[in-house]
Every structure is written in structure tokens, then in C-alpha cells.
Short mmCIF file of C-alpha atoms and ligand atoms in Angstrom, two decimals:
data_model
loop_
_atom_site.label_atom_id
_atom_site.label_comp_id
_atom_site.label_asym_id
_atom_site.label_seq_id
_atom_site.Cartn_x
_atom_site.Cartn_y
_atom_site.Cartn_z
CA MET A 313 -3.98 24.81 -104.82
CA ARG A 314 -6.24 24.63 -107.76
CA THR A 315 -8.18 27.83 -107.50
CA MET A 316 -6.78 31.38 -107.80
CA THR A 317 -8.51 34.10 -105.80
CA THR A 318 -10.22 35.64 -108.62
CA ILE A 319 -13.74 36.33 -107.74
CA LYS A 320 -16.11 36.31 -110.91
CA ARG A 321 -18.38 39.16 -109.91
CA SER A 322 -19.38 40.46 -113.47
CA PRO A 323 -19.14 38.93 -116.76
CA SER A 324 -15.91 40.94 -117.61
CA ASP A 325 -14.46 38.90 -114.65
CA LEU A 326 -14.83 35.79 -116.66
CA ALA A 327 -12.10 33.73 -118.44
CA ALA A 328 -14.48 33.17 -121.79
CA PHE A 329 -14.29 37.36 -121.79
CA GLY A 330 -10.45 38.00 -120.89
CA GLY A 331 -10.32 37.58 -117.22
CA ALA A 332 -7.99 34.62 -115.69
CA PRO A 333 -9.09 31.40 -115.38
CA ALA A 334 -10.44 30.57 -112.08
CA PHE A 335 -8.65 27.18 -111.76
CA GLN A 336 -4.99 26.67 -112.76
CA GLU A 337 -5.36 22.98 -113.37
CA PRO A 338 -8.48 21.60 -114.97
CA LEU A 339 -11.45 20.65 -112.37
CA HIS A 340 -12.89 17.22 -113.66
CA VAL A 341 -16.29 16.05 -113.39
CA GLY A 342 -15.10 12.45 -113.25
CA ARG A 343 -12.30 12.17 -110.79
CA PRO A 344 -12.13 8.86 -109.29
CA ASN A 345 -12.40 8.06 -105.60
CA ILE A 346 -9.33 6.65 -104.47
CA GLY A 347 -9.71 5.34 -101.33
CA ASN A 348 -6.82 4.14 -98.86
CA ARG A 349 -3.51 4.35 -100.82
CA ALA A 350 -1.61 2.49 -98.24
CA ARG A 351 -4.22 -0.76 -98.20
CA LEU A 352 -4.24 -0.72 -102.19
CA LEU A 353 -0.64 -1.16 -102.56
CA GLU A 354 -0.77 -3.57 -99.57
CA ARG A 355 -3.02 -5.82 -101.70
CA ILE A 356 -1.37 -5.15 -104.86
CA GLU A 357 1.94 -6.40 -103.00
CA ASP A 358 0.00 -9.62 -101.80
CA LEU A 359 -1.34 -10.22 -105.09
CA LEU A 360 2.15 -9.96 -106.52
CA ASP A 361 3.55 -12.44 -103.85
CA ARG A 362 0.55 -14.97 -104.34
CA CYS A 363 1.63 -14.82 -108.38
CA TRP A 364 -2.40 -14.91 -108.90
CA LEU A 365 -3.49 -12.11 -111.16
CA SER A 366 -6.53 -13.35 -112.90
CA ASN A 367 -9.06 -16.09 -113.52
CA ASN A 368 -11.36 -16.04 -110.27
CA GLY A 369 -8.44 -15.20 -107.78
CA PRO A 370 -9.25 -14.63 -104.11
CA TYR A 371 -9.59 -11.02 -104.32
CA VAL A 372 -12.44 -11.41 -107.02
CA ARG A 373 -14.23 -13.98 -105.11
CA GLU A 374 -13.59 -11.90 -101.85
CA PHE A 375 -15.03 -8.55 -103.96
CA GLU A 376 -18.23 -10.49 -105.22
CA GLN A 377 -18.79 -11.89 -101.82
CA ARG A 378 -18.94 -7.93 -100.26
CA ILE A 379 -20.92 -7.02 -103.12
CA CYS A 380 -23.64 -9.56 -102.21
CA GLU A 381 -23.35 -8.59 -98.78
CA ILE A 382 -23.59 -4.68 -99.38
CA THR A 383 -26.67 -5.35 -101.73
CA GLY A 384 -28.40 -8.35 -100.24
CA ALA A 385 -28.34 -10.19 -103.57
CA LYS A 386 -27.65 -13.64 -103.61
CA HIS A 387 -25.09 -13.81 -106.57
CA CYS A 388 -22.69 -11.31 -108.32
CA VAL A 389 -20.30 -12.09 -111.01
CA ALA A 390 -17.49 -9.42 -111.30
CA MET A 391 -16.38 -8.58 -114.62
CA CYS A 392 -14.04 -6.35 -116.38
CA ASN A 393 -16.50 -3.54 -117.20
CA GLY A 394 -19.95 -2.64 -117.19
CA THR A 395 -20.48 -3.14 -120.72
CA ILE A 396 -19.59 -6.50 -121.12
CA ALA A 397 -21.17 -7.13 -117.92
CA LEU A 398 -24.53 -5.87 -119.95
CA GLU A 399 -23.92 -7.75 -123.01
CA LEU A 400 -23.44 -10.90 -121.03
CA ALA A 401 -26.60 -10.49 -118.83
CA ILE A 402 -28.42 -9.93 -122.16
CA ARG A 403 -27.12 -12.74 -123.51
CA ALA A 404 -27.85 -15.28 -121.11
CA LEU A 405 -31.30 -14.05 -120.81
CA GLU A 406 -31.33 -14.82 -124.32
CA LEU A 407 -33.01 -11.17 -125.28
CA SER A 408 -33.49 -10.94 -129.18
CA GLY A 409 -35.65 -8.87 -131.50
CA GLU A 410 -36.00 -5.41 -129.88
CA VAL A 411 -35.44 -4.50 -126.41
CA ILE A 412 -37.10 -1.04 -125.05
CA ILE A 413 -34.77 1.21 -123.63
CA PRO A 414 -34.27 4.98 -122.49
CA SER A 415 -32.29 6.94 -125.13
CA PHE A 416 -31.10 9.19 -122.53
CA THR A 417 -28.59 6.99 -121.01
CA PHE A 418 -24.85 6.20 -122.01
CA VAL A 419 -24.52 4.98 -125.08
CA ALA A 420 -22.99 1.47 -123.70
CA THR A 421 -26.46 0.53 -123.02
CA ALA A 422 -27.81 0.60 -126.70
CA HIS A 423 -24.28 -0.62 -127.87
CA ALA A 424 -24.68 -3.70 -125.78
CA LEU A 425 -28.01 -4.78 -127.55
CA GLN A 426 -26.99 -3.84 -131.33
CA TRP A 427 -23.37 -5.58 -130.72
CA GLN A 428 -25.60 -8.99 -130.45
CA GLN A 429 -27.89 -7.78 -133.38
CA ILE A 430 -30.87 -6.57 -131.15
CA THR A 431 -32.74 -3.63 -131.72
CA PRO A 432 -32.45 -1.00 -129.25
CA VAL A 433 -36.23 0.82 -129.29
CA PHE A 434 -36.05 4.14 -127.88
CA CYS A 435 -38.63 5.09 -125.18
CA ASP A 436 -38.96 8.61 -123.79
CA ILE A 437 -38.35 9.85 -120.25
CA ASN A 438 -40.10 11.47 -117.40
CA PRO A 439 -38.58 15.03 -117.37
CA ASP A 440 -38.67 15.13 -113.56
CA SER A 441 -36.65 11.74 -113.10
CA HIS A 442 -35.05 11.64 -116.08
CA THR A 443 -35.65 8.08 -116.27
CA ILE A 444 -37.79 5.75 -118.56
CA ASP A 445 -41.50 6.74 -118.79
CA PRO A 446 -43.25 3.71 -118.33
CA ASN A 447 -46.51 5.24 -119.90
CA ARG A 448 -44.79 5.25 -123.22
CA VAL A 449 -43.04 1.86 -122.83
CA GLU A 450 -46.30 -0.12 -123.34
CA GLU A 451 -46.81 1.98 -126.78
CA LEU A 452 -43.39 0.65 -127.96
CA ILE A 453 -43.95 -2.87 -127.52
CA THR A 454 -44.21 -5.10 -130.63
CA PRO A 455 -44.30 -8.96 -131.66
CA ARG A 456 -40.73 -8.31 -131.85
CA THR A 457 -39.85 -6.97 -128.08
CA SER A 458 -38.21 -9.67 -125.77
CA GLY A 459 -37.57 -7.27 -122.91
CA ILE A 460 -36.63 -3.81 -121.21
CA ILE A 461 -34.05 -2.48 -119.61
CA GLY A 462 -34.51 0.46 -117.43
CA VAL A 463 -31.69 2.47 -116.50
CA HIS A 464 -31.12 3.75 -112.82
CA LEU A 465 -29.83 6.95 -114.06
CA TRP A 466 -27.55 9.32 -111.95
CA GLY A 467 -28.17 6.37 -109.15
CA ARG A 468 -31.84 7.28 -108.83
CA ALA A 469 -34.13 4.60 -109.13
CA CYS A 470 -36.48 4.18 -112.32
CA ASP A 471 -40.02 3.61 -112.10
CA VAL A 472 -39.09 -0.35 -111.16
CA ASP A 473 -42.46 -0.96 -110.02
CA ALA A 474 -44.24 0.04 -112.94
CA LEU A 475 -41.70 -1.68 -115.51
CA GLU A 476 -42.27 -4.91 -113.07
CA GLU A 477 -46.11 -4.80 -113.63
CA ILE A 478 -45.65 -4.26 -117.29
CA ALA A 479 -43.04 -7.11 -118.34
CA ALA A 480 -45.34 -9.47 -116.08
CA ARG A 481 -48.45 -8.54 -117.82
CA ARG A 482 -46.77 -8.68 -121.53
CA GLY A 483 -44.45 -11.58 -120.65
CA LEU A 484 -41.18 -9.72 -121.06
CA THR A 485 -37.97 -9.77 -119.56
CA LEU A 486 -36.69 -6.98 -117.26
CA ILE A 487 -33.15 -6.25 -116.37
CA PHE A 488 -31.60 -2.78 -114.75
CA ASP A 489 -28.62 -0.93 -116.04
CA ALA A 490 -27.30 -0.03 -112.86
CA ALA A 491 -24.29 1.35 -113.97
CA HIS A 492 -24.71 4.18 -111.79
CA ALA A 493 -26.49 3.18 -108.74
CA PHE A 494 -24.11 0.91 -106.66
CA ALA A 495 -25.06 1.37 -102.82
CA CYS A 496 -28.68 2.79 -103.74
CA SER A 497 -31.79 1.71 -103.06
CA HIS A 498 -35.33 1.37 -103.97
CA ASN A 499 -38.20 1.85 -101.62
CA GLY A 500 -35.43 0.72 -98.95
CA THR A 501 -34.46 -2.17 -101.13
CA MET A 502 -31.05 -2.30 -102.35
CA ILE A 503 -30.59 -2.04 -106.29
CA GLY A 504 -29.48 -5.36 -107.08
CA ASN A 505 -32.24 -7.05 -106.27
CA PHE A 506 -34.92 -5.88 -109.18
CA GLY A 507 -35.66 -7.67 -112.40
CA GLU A 508 -33.85 -10.67 -113.89
CA ALA A 509 -30.50 -8.85 -113.25
CA GLU A 510 -28.78 -5.83 -112.35
CA VAL A 511 -25.72 -4.69 -114.01
CA PHE A 512 -22.70 -2.54 -111.94
CA SER A 513 -20.19 -0.59 -113.57
CA PHE A 514 -17.12 -0.12 -111.29
CA HIS A 515 -15.34 2.34 -114.00
CA ALA A 516 -12.84 4.76 -112.74
CA THR A 517 -15.46 7.40 -113.27
CA LYS A 518 -17.55 5.78 -110.99
CA PHE A 519 -18.84 5.83 -107.38
CA LEU A 520 -17.14 2.74 -106.39
CA ASN A 521 -14.31 1.92 -108.94
CA ALA A 522 -12.23 -0.83 -109.99
CA PHE A 523 -10.14 1.05 -112.43
CA GLU A 524 -12.39 -0.67 -114.98
CA GLY A 525 -14.95 -3.04 -113.63
CA GLY A 526 -18.26 -4.41 -113.65
CA ALA A 527 -20.64 -6.79 -112.08
CA VAL A 528 -23.93 -8.80 -113.11
CA VAL A 529 -26.11 -9.19 -109.57
CA THR A 530 -29.02 -11.52 -109.67
CA ASN A 531 -31.00 -13.56 -107.13
CA ASN A 532 -31.54 -16.23 -109.89
CA GLY A 533 -28.83 -18.73 -109.41
CA GLU A 534 -29.15 -20.51 -112.88
CA LEU A 535 -28.82 -17.36 -114.33
CA ALA A 536 -25.53 -16.62 -112.52
CA ARG A 537 -24.20 -20.00 -113.29
CA LYS A 538 -24.47 -19.43 -116.73
CA ILE A 539 -23.46 -15.93 -116.82
CA ARG A 540 -20.38 -17.23 -114.78
CA LEU A 541 -19.47 -19.97 -117.86
CA MET A 542 -19.96 -17.40 -120.26
CA ASN A 543 -17.54 -15.11 -118.74
CA ASN A 544 -15.15 -17.69 -118.68
CA PHE A 545 -15.22 -19.23 -122.27
CA GLY A 546 -17.75 -21.27 -121.33
CA PHE A 547 -15.21 -23.24 -119.18
CA SER A 548 -16.83 -25.86 -116.84
CA GLY A 549 -13.35 -27.22 -115.11
CA TYR A 550 -10.35 -28.11 -116.92
CA ASP A 551 -10.60 -28.81 -120.72
CA ASN A 552 -14.52 -28.72 -120.88
CA VAL A 553 -16.42 -26.07 -122.63
CA ILE A 554 -19.90 -26.46 -122.47
CA TYR A 555 -21.10 -23.10 -123.53
CA ILE A 556 -20.15 -20.35 -126.10
CA GLY A 557 -18.44 -17.57 -124.10
CA THR A 558 -15.94 -14.67 -124.04
CA ASN A 559 -13.38 -13.22 -121.79
CA GLY A 560 -15.21 -10.97 -119.17
CA LYS A 561 -13.34 -11.66 -116.35
CA MET A 562 -12.28 -9.03 -113.85
CA ASN A 563 -8.58 -9.25 -112.79
CA GLU A 564 -6.89 -9.06 -109.60
CA VAL A 565 -5.59 -5.67 -109.28
CA SER A 566 -9.17 -4.32 -110.19
CA ALA A 567 -10.86 -6.50 -107.43
CA ALA A 568 -8.03 -5.06 -105.20
CA MET A 569 -8.94 -1.38 -105.88
CA GLY A 570 -12.67 -2.08 -105.71
CA LEU A 571 -12.20 -3.67 -102.33
CA THR A 572 -10.26 -0.79 -101.09
CA GLY A 573 -12.94 1.34 -102.17
CA LEU A 574 -15.49 -0.42 -100.38
CA GLU A 575 -13.60 0.19 -96.83
CA ASP A 576 -14.50 3.91 -97.49
CA LEU A 577 -17.69 3.73 -99.07
CA ASP A 578 -19.53 5.60 -96.27
CA GLU A 579 -16.80 8.41 -96.65
CA PHE A 580 -17.23 8.52 -100.22
CA VAL A 581 -21.09 9.06 -99.78
CA ALA A 582 -20.56 11.45 -96.89
CA VAL A 583 -18.29 13.66 -99.05
CA ASN A 584 -20.43 13.35 -102.05
CA ARG A 585 -23.63 14.49 -99.84
CA ARG A 586 -21.82 17.32 -98.46
CA ASN A 587 -20.81 18.64 -101.72
CA HIS A 588 -24.42 18.07 -103.14
CA LEU A 589 -26.02 20.19 -99.82
CA GLN A 590 -23.06 22.81 -100.87
CA TYR A 591 -24.01 23.00 -104.62
CA ARG A 592 -27.83 23.53 -103.58
CA SER A 593 -27.59 25.98 -101.02
CA GLU A 594 -24.97 27.81 -103.32
CA LEU A 595 -27.41 27.98 -106.33
CA GLU A 596 -30.88 27.83 -104.50
CA GLY A 597 -33.25 30.90 -105.29
CA PHE A 598 -31.73 31.21 -108.90
CA SER A 599 -35.09 31.11 -111.06
CA GLY A 600 -34.33 28.77 -114.06
CA LEU A 601 -32.04 26.34 -112.48
CA ARG A 602 -32.62 23.16 -110.90
CA LEU A 603 -30.41 20.65 -109.23
CA LEU A 604 -31.37 17.31 -109.39
CA SER A 605 -32.07 16.16 -105.60
CA TYR A 606 -31.56 12.54 -103.78
CA ASP A 607 -34.35 11.14 -101.53
CA ASP A 608 -33.20 11.42 -97.98
CA TRP A 609 -35.06 8.04 -97.07
CA GLU A 610 -33.16 6.16 -99.54
CA ARG A 611 -29.81 5.02 -99.62
CA SER A 612 -27.99 7.17 -102.33
CA ASN A 613 -24.48 7.54 -103.51
CA TYR A 614 -25.02 11.12 -104.76
CA GLN A 615 -22.30 10.75 -107.41
CA TYR A 616 -23.69 13.10 -109.72
CA VAL A 617 -24.41 16.66 -109.41
CA VAL A 618 -26.97 17.27 -112.14
CA LEU A 619 -27.95 20.86 -112.65
CA GLU A 620 -30.64 21.50 -115.67
CA ILE A 621 -30.71 25.68 -116.99
CA ASP A 622 -34.17 26.55 -118.26
CA GLU A 623 -32.84 29.06 -121.10
CA ALA A 624 -36.17 30.63 -121.23
CA GLU A 625 -35.96 32.19 -117.46
CA THR A 626 -31.84 32.41 -117.50
CA HIS A 627 -31.70 33.84 -120.99
CA VAL A 628 -28.49 31.70 -121.18
CA GLY A 629 -28.47 28.50 -122.74
CA ARG A 630 -26.72 25.50 -121.02
CA ASP A 631 -23.91 25.08 -123.83
CA ALA A 632 -23.18 29.20 -122.95
CA VAL A 633 -22.79 28.24 -119.62
CA LEU A 634 -20.63 25.08 -120.46
CA GLU A 635 -18.45 27.29 -122.64
CA VAL A 636 -17.93 29.86 -119.89
CA LEU A 637 -17.24 27.26 -117.50
CA TRP A 638 -14.56 25.40 -119.65
CA ALA A 639 -12.74 28.51 -120.12
CA GLU A 640 -12.60 28.63 -116.40
CA LYS A 641 -11.22 25.01 -116.56
CA VAL A 642 -14.16 23.67 -115.12
CA LEU A 643 -14.92 20.57 -117.44
CA ALA A 644 -18.52 19.99 -116.44
CA ARG A 645 -20.20 17.57 -118.85
CA ARG A 646 -23.50 17.59 -120.67
CA TYR A 647 -24.36 13.72 -120.06
CA PHE A 648 -25.99 12.25 -121.99
CA TYR A 649 -26.21 15.06 -124.69
CA PRO A 650 -27.57 14.30 -127.40
CA GLY A 651 -29.28 11.28 -126.75
CA CYS A 652 -28.61 7.81 -128.13
CA HIS A 653 -30.70 8.22 -130.77
CA ARG A 654 -29.00 11.07 -132.49
CA MET A 655 -25.69 8.72 -132.29
CA GLU A 656 -24.65 6.28 -134.67
CA PRO A 657 -25.68 3.70 -135.99
CA TYR A 658 -28.98 4.68 -134.25
CA ARG A 659 -29.38 8.15 -136.40
CA SER A 660 -29.19 6.57 -139.55
CA PHE A 661 -31.38 3.62 -138.31
CA PHE A 662 -33.95 6.12 -136.64
CA PRO A 663 -33.90 9.48 -138.45
CA HIS A 664 -37.20 10.45 -136.85
CA ALA A 665 -36.53 9.24 -133.68
CA ARG A 666 -36.56 12.43 -132.18
CA LEU A 667 -40.12 13.04 -132.93
CA LEU A 668 -40.84 10.62 -130.42
CA LEU A 669 -38.68 11.43 -127.91
CA PRO A 670 -39.52 15.21 -126.90
CA GLU A 671 -38.49 14.98 -122.96
CA THR A 672 -35.49 13.21 -124.04
CA GLU A 673 -34.45 15.98 -126.65
CA GLY A 674 -35.62 18.71 -123.95
CA VAL A 675 -33.54 17.13 -120.83
CA SER A 676 -30.38 16.61 -122.84
CA SER A 677 -30.30 20.24 -124.10
CA ARG A 678 -30.75 21.86 -120.45
CA VAL A 679 -28.65 18.99 -118.16
CA LEU A 680 -24.66 20.24 -117.02
CA VAL A 681 -22.99 17.93 -114.61
CA LEU A 682 -20.71 19.24 -112.13
CA PRO A 683 -17.68 18.19 -110.54
CA THR A 684 -17.89 16.21 -107.21
CA GLY A 685 -16.24 13.28 -105.32
CA THR A 686 -13.35 13.31 -102.88
CA SER A 687 -11.17 15.10 -104.76
CA VAL A 688 -13.41 18.30 -105.17
CA THR A 689 -12.82 20.75 -102.26
CA GLU A 690 -15.56 23.37 -100.79
CA SER A 691 -13.57 26.41 -102.10
CA ASP A 692 -13.79 24.76 -105.24
CA ILE A 693 -17.55 24.48 -105.03
CA ALA A 694 -17.89 27.77 -104.25
CA THR A 695 -16.04 29.02 -107.20
CA VAL A 696 -18.07 26.95 -109.43
CA ALA A 697 -21.19 27.84 -108.16
CA GLY A 698 -19.91 31.82 -108.10
CA ILE A 699 -19.10 31.48 -111.67
CA ILE A 700 -22.72 29.80 -112.73
CA ARG A 701 -24.52 32.66 -110.26
CA THR A 702 -22.59 35.35 -112.30
CA VAL A 703 -23.67 33.97 -115.72
CA VAL A 704 -27.36 33.31 -114.67
CA SER A 705 -27.49 36.87 -113.19
CA ASN A 706 -26.31 38.29 -116.45
CA GLY A 707 -27.92 36.09 -118.90
CA ASP A 708 -28.49 38.52 -121.71
CA GLU A 709 -24.85 40.22 -121.49
CA VAL A 710 -23.44 36.55 -121.55
CA THR A 711 -25.07 35.20 -124.23
CA THR A 712 -24.51 38.49 -126.39
CA ARG A 713 -20.67 38.61 -125.61
CA LEU A 714 -20.66 35.15 -126.13
CA ALA A 715 -22.35 35.44 -129.91
CA GLU A 716 -19.81 38.42 -130.40
CA ARG A 717 -16.77 35.95 -129.23
CA HIS A 718 -18.09 33.58 -131.98
CA LEU A 719 -17.52 36.27 -134.78
CA GLU A 720 -14.00 36.97 -133.85
CA PRO A 721 -11.76 35.33 -136.28
CA ALA A 722 -9.83 33.32 -133.86
CA PHE A 723 -12.93 31.39 -132.72
CA ALA A 724 -14.19 31.04 -136.46
CA GLU A 725 -11.45 28.57 -137.44
N1 T4K B 1456 -24.45 2.39 -118.63
C1 T4K B 1456 -24.52 3.40 -118.21
C2 T4K B 1456 -25.71 4.10 -117.81
C3 T4K B 1456 -22.99 4.13 -118.02
O1 T4K B 1456 -23.21 5.39 -117.77
C4 T4K B 1456 -22.04 3.48 -118.27
C5 T4K B 1456 -20.71 4.11 -118.28
C6 T4K B 1456 -22.11 2.09 -118.55
C7 T4K B 1456 -23.43 1.65 -118.97
C8 T4K B 1456 -20.86 1.32 -119.18
O2 T4K B 1456 -19.99 0.98 -118.30
P1 T4K B 1456 -18.44 0.95 -118.25
O3 T4K B 1456 -18.28 -0.30 -119.25
O4 T4K B 1456 -17.82 2.05 -118.84
O5 T4K B 1456 -17.89 0.01 -116.94
C9 T4K B 1456 -17.27 7.90 -118.62
C10 T4K B 1456 -17.33 6.65 -118.62
O6 T4K B 1456 -16.10 5.84 -119.30
C11 T4K B 1456 -18.29 5.67 -118.38
O7 T4K B 1456 -17.78 4.85 -117.47
C12 T4K B 1456 -19.63 6.26 -117.97
N2 T4K B 1456 -20.53 5.34 -117.83
C13 T4K B 1456 -19.65 7.42 -118.60
C14 T4K B 1456 -21.11 8.23 -118.02
O8 T4K B 1456 -18.73 8.38 -118.38
P2 T4K B 1456 -16.77 9.58 -120.67
O9 T4K B 1456 -16.79 9.41 -122.13
O10 T4K B 1456 -17.53 10.82 -120.06
O11 T4K B 1456 -15.30 9.86 -120.01
P3 T4K B 1456 -14.06 10.62 -120.12
O12 T4K B 1456 -12.60 9.75 -120.47
O13 T4K B 1456 -14.34 11.86 -120.84
O14 T4K B 1456 -13.95 11.08 -118.20
C15 T4K B 1456 -14.84 11.54 -117.92
C16 T4K B 1456 -14.02 12.79 -116.79
O15 T4K B 1456 -13.58 11.81 -115.68
C17 T4K B 1456 -13.24 13.72 -117.40
O16 T4K B 1456 -13.54 14.86 -116.81
C18 T4K B 1456 -11.74 12.95 -116.90
C19 T4K B 1456 -12.27 12.39 -115.72
N3 T4K B 1456 -11.25 11.16 -115.63
C20 T4K B 1456 -11.63 9.91 -116.38
C21 T4K B 1456 -10.95 8.93 -116.13
C22 T4K B 1456 -11.11 7.70 -116.72
C23 T4K B 1456 -10.31 11.37 -114.64
O17 T4K B 1456 -10.45 12.27 -113.63
N4 T4K B 1456 -9.79 10.03 -114.14
C24 T4K B 1456 -9.73 9.07 -114.76
O18 T4K B 1456 -9.04 8.03 -114.75
O19 T4K B 1456 -17.11 8.21 -120.23
#
């Protein structure tokens, strides 16, 4: 049992102010969904018996097939991670010059471009959806712009239709970073079918994990063929290299993990959804708190519990709530603070970018991502929500006491 019986009714009960931590062991945000261990070990035994560990093995091929079945997309190329998958999609589509992306995303979206000497141009987001604002995209198009990468942040589709319209009208290539959006839909069509290509991540912390993994999914056969070549050094059959490539291959153990997770996909969704609804009911009615919701008419993986804290109403800032939670061993995260534009090398390249990104600045100062997934229990969530309720119900006091705490010599070091 992780939870102790301490109920945090008042600020004095909080670990930040001397109380016992609510959890004995850290409660992580990104705990992997493991699925059926016996099935995984069976598959690993099997691949060891077969002595086929990588290079387009049977489990990788089966994994790609299953991703196509689930998304309805025609082609899937599985890879060692989502970042390489993004890099290969960008390269195969011959993007160059400048590409417009949101700044409010994991830094891999920007790095995948900059790694190839393509400039990421940061676009502001819609503060309600947290995704790229199509109304701002058009202002950023220059003669050097070759494409747009929309990010389906938190697994909620960005404004696909508006981006498609702009890309078509302005002759730009459109792809999507769908790292968070495996098994999600947009207007009833599964993510994986939009733009020239969509990229999934199957990292340990993702809804479906392959330890590390990623994939490019597309309905364009020629593009899939090119990416498959690039993913394996450009080899087309033995001894014949026809393209500059790299090594982005997924290995068989990763595919075994991915296939095992796929067998429990419905269970992962059900648990995440239940967790989400519990957080919602526990935090409902507290002014200044907003929990991002998922559309019930869409397919969603409910992988992220995203809380926005409006300091003007709660009188306690997001960072203060974070500090209190960490003291309780609840390792909530400030994804995707402070925005790519405030990270290197982009901060040095574009020192004034923040002036064009007011919504990104605002959202990234308010967001806190809370623990969910199959390893988080109902009682864990009740405890976490209880701490948050105590903090926001006593916003002024918590803020003052944290400020005093920071003045103590122990915290000044
Ligand atoms: N595009 C977007 C929009 C993305 O969000 C990402 C990745 C990518 C592209 C690139 O895809 P990949 O190349 O990663 O496939 C994590 C992940 O490393 C990263 O995959 C993910 N996005 C990002 C949002 O989160 P960190 O820096 O938060 O990782 P870390 O080590 O702090 O772990 C997060 C939490 O999960 C901690 O509380 C610890 C816990 N954890 C982590 C691992 C790895 C576990 O409990 N078990 C584990 O095995 O980046």
C-alpha cells in the first residue's frame, strides 16, 4: 500500500508544512501500462527460441498489421521511438526551410526539425484546446515555409480541418505529431488517417507502450515505401542501398510488449476513463480549477489528466500546488512548461518569441498533469484530489506559508 491514512484537512496537515507525506512511495505520472505479464513473457520466450531479435521480425510485422487494423490506415512503419519516426516522416516528405509547429508540445517536435536544419516556427495555441491555433498559422507563413506539424496534444485532435484547408490553399505539407493520440478519433475517423502522415509514440509513459517505440502511419504507399527504406539504412534487398537512411528499426522485444498491450487496450481505456471521471467529480465546483475533458462521442485514450489552475481565483499558483504535491510524494508534472520557445537552442534563436505566444505562456504557467493509468488506485486519486482541495480552499495561507518556507535557511541553499 502506497497511501498512509493521513487525511489532509488543513494546511498544517500538509507535508510541505511538517505533516507526514501522504504517500510512502512516489506516485508517478507516467507509470507504464504493463498488460498481461504472462503473455509478454511467453512472447519473449518465443522470440528467443526463434533467435530473431530485430530487422523486420515477425512480431514487428504483426504489430504494424495490428496498428493498421486499429487505425484503419493503410501503412504503418514501426520504429525505435517517436522522435526518429518524426524525423523520418519530415525527411521523407522533403520538408525544408521553415515548418510551423506549436510551441506548447514536447521538445521532440521541434528537435526533429532542427536536427535536420529546418527551422521550427512557433505558433500560439488556442487556450481552450491547448492545440495549435489555425488563425495564427497563416500569419507565420513565409516564402520559406514548407509545412505544418499539428500536434494532437493530450490525445485530443487539433483543428485538423482548418489546418488541412490552410495547407491545401497555401501548398504546404501537413503532418501530425500524434505521439499522444493512439486509439483516438477525430469526427469519428481514427487518428492515423490525417495529413500526409501521422506519428505515434509508444514510449513507456504512453497509453500503449513498447518500452520505447514509435511509428509513422500513412495512407500514401509511396511515402511508406520510402520511409521503410530510410528506416533500414536505405537497403532495398541484400547489398543494394538506394537511399540515404538510418537505423530506426523497432526490435522484437518492443513489438512483443506492444502486441501484449494491444490485447488489453479496452481495459487501459476503461481504467483511464474511470480515473478521469473520479478526478472530475472530486475536483468539481472548485473555482479556479479546470480539468480538461475528452469528448465522449470520440474514441479517446484518456491518458492525461490535465488540470489548469487559475491563480487569480485560487490565490495559489500552479507551482505552489506542484511543490505541495511533491512534498506528499505525488510527482505531478508541468508538461509542457515552459514551451519549446523558452528552451535551447530556440530561446537563443528567437529571444522575443514569447511576445507572439501569449496563450502558450499563459497555459504553460497553469497546467499540471496528474497521475493516472492502471497503477493508480481509486484511493490514490481520492488522496491526490483531497490534497488539491485543501490547497485551493486555503490558497492565501498556503501561498504565504510557502513563501516563509522558502526564506528558511534549509531551502535557501
Ligand atoms: N511528440 C510528443 C508530443 C511527445 O510527447 C513525445 C514524447 C514525442 C513527440 C517523442 O516521442 P518518443 O521519442 O519519446 O517516443 C516523457 C517521455 O520520455 C516522452 O516520451 C514523452 N513525450 C514526454 C511527454 O514524457 P519525461 O521527461 O517526462 O520522462 P520522465 O523520465 O521524467 O518520466 C515521466 C514520468 O513517468 C516520471 O514520473 C517517471 C515515470 N516513469 C517513466 C518511465 C520511463 C515510469 O514510471 N516508468 C518508466 O519506465 O518525458
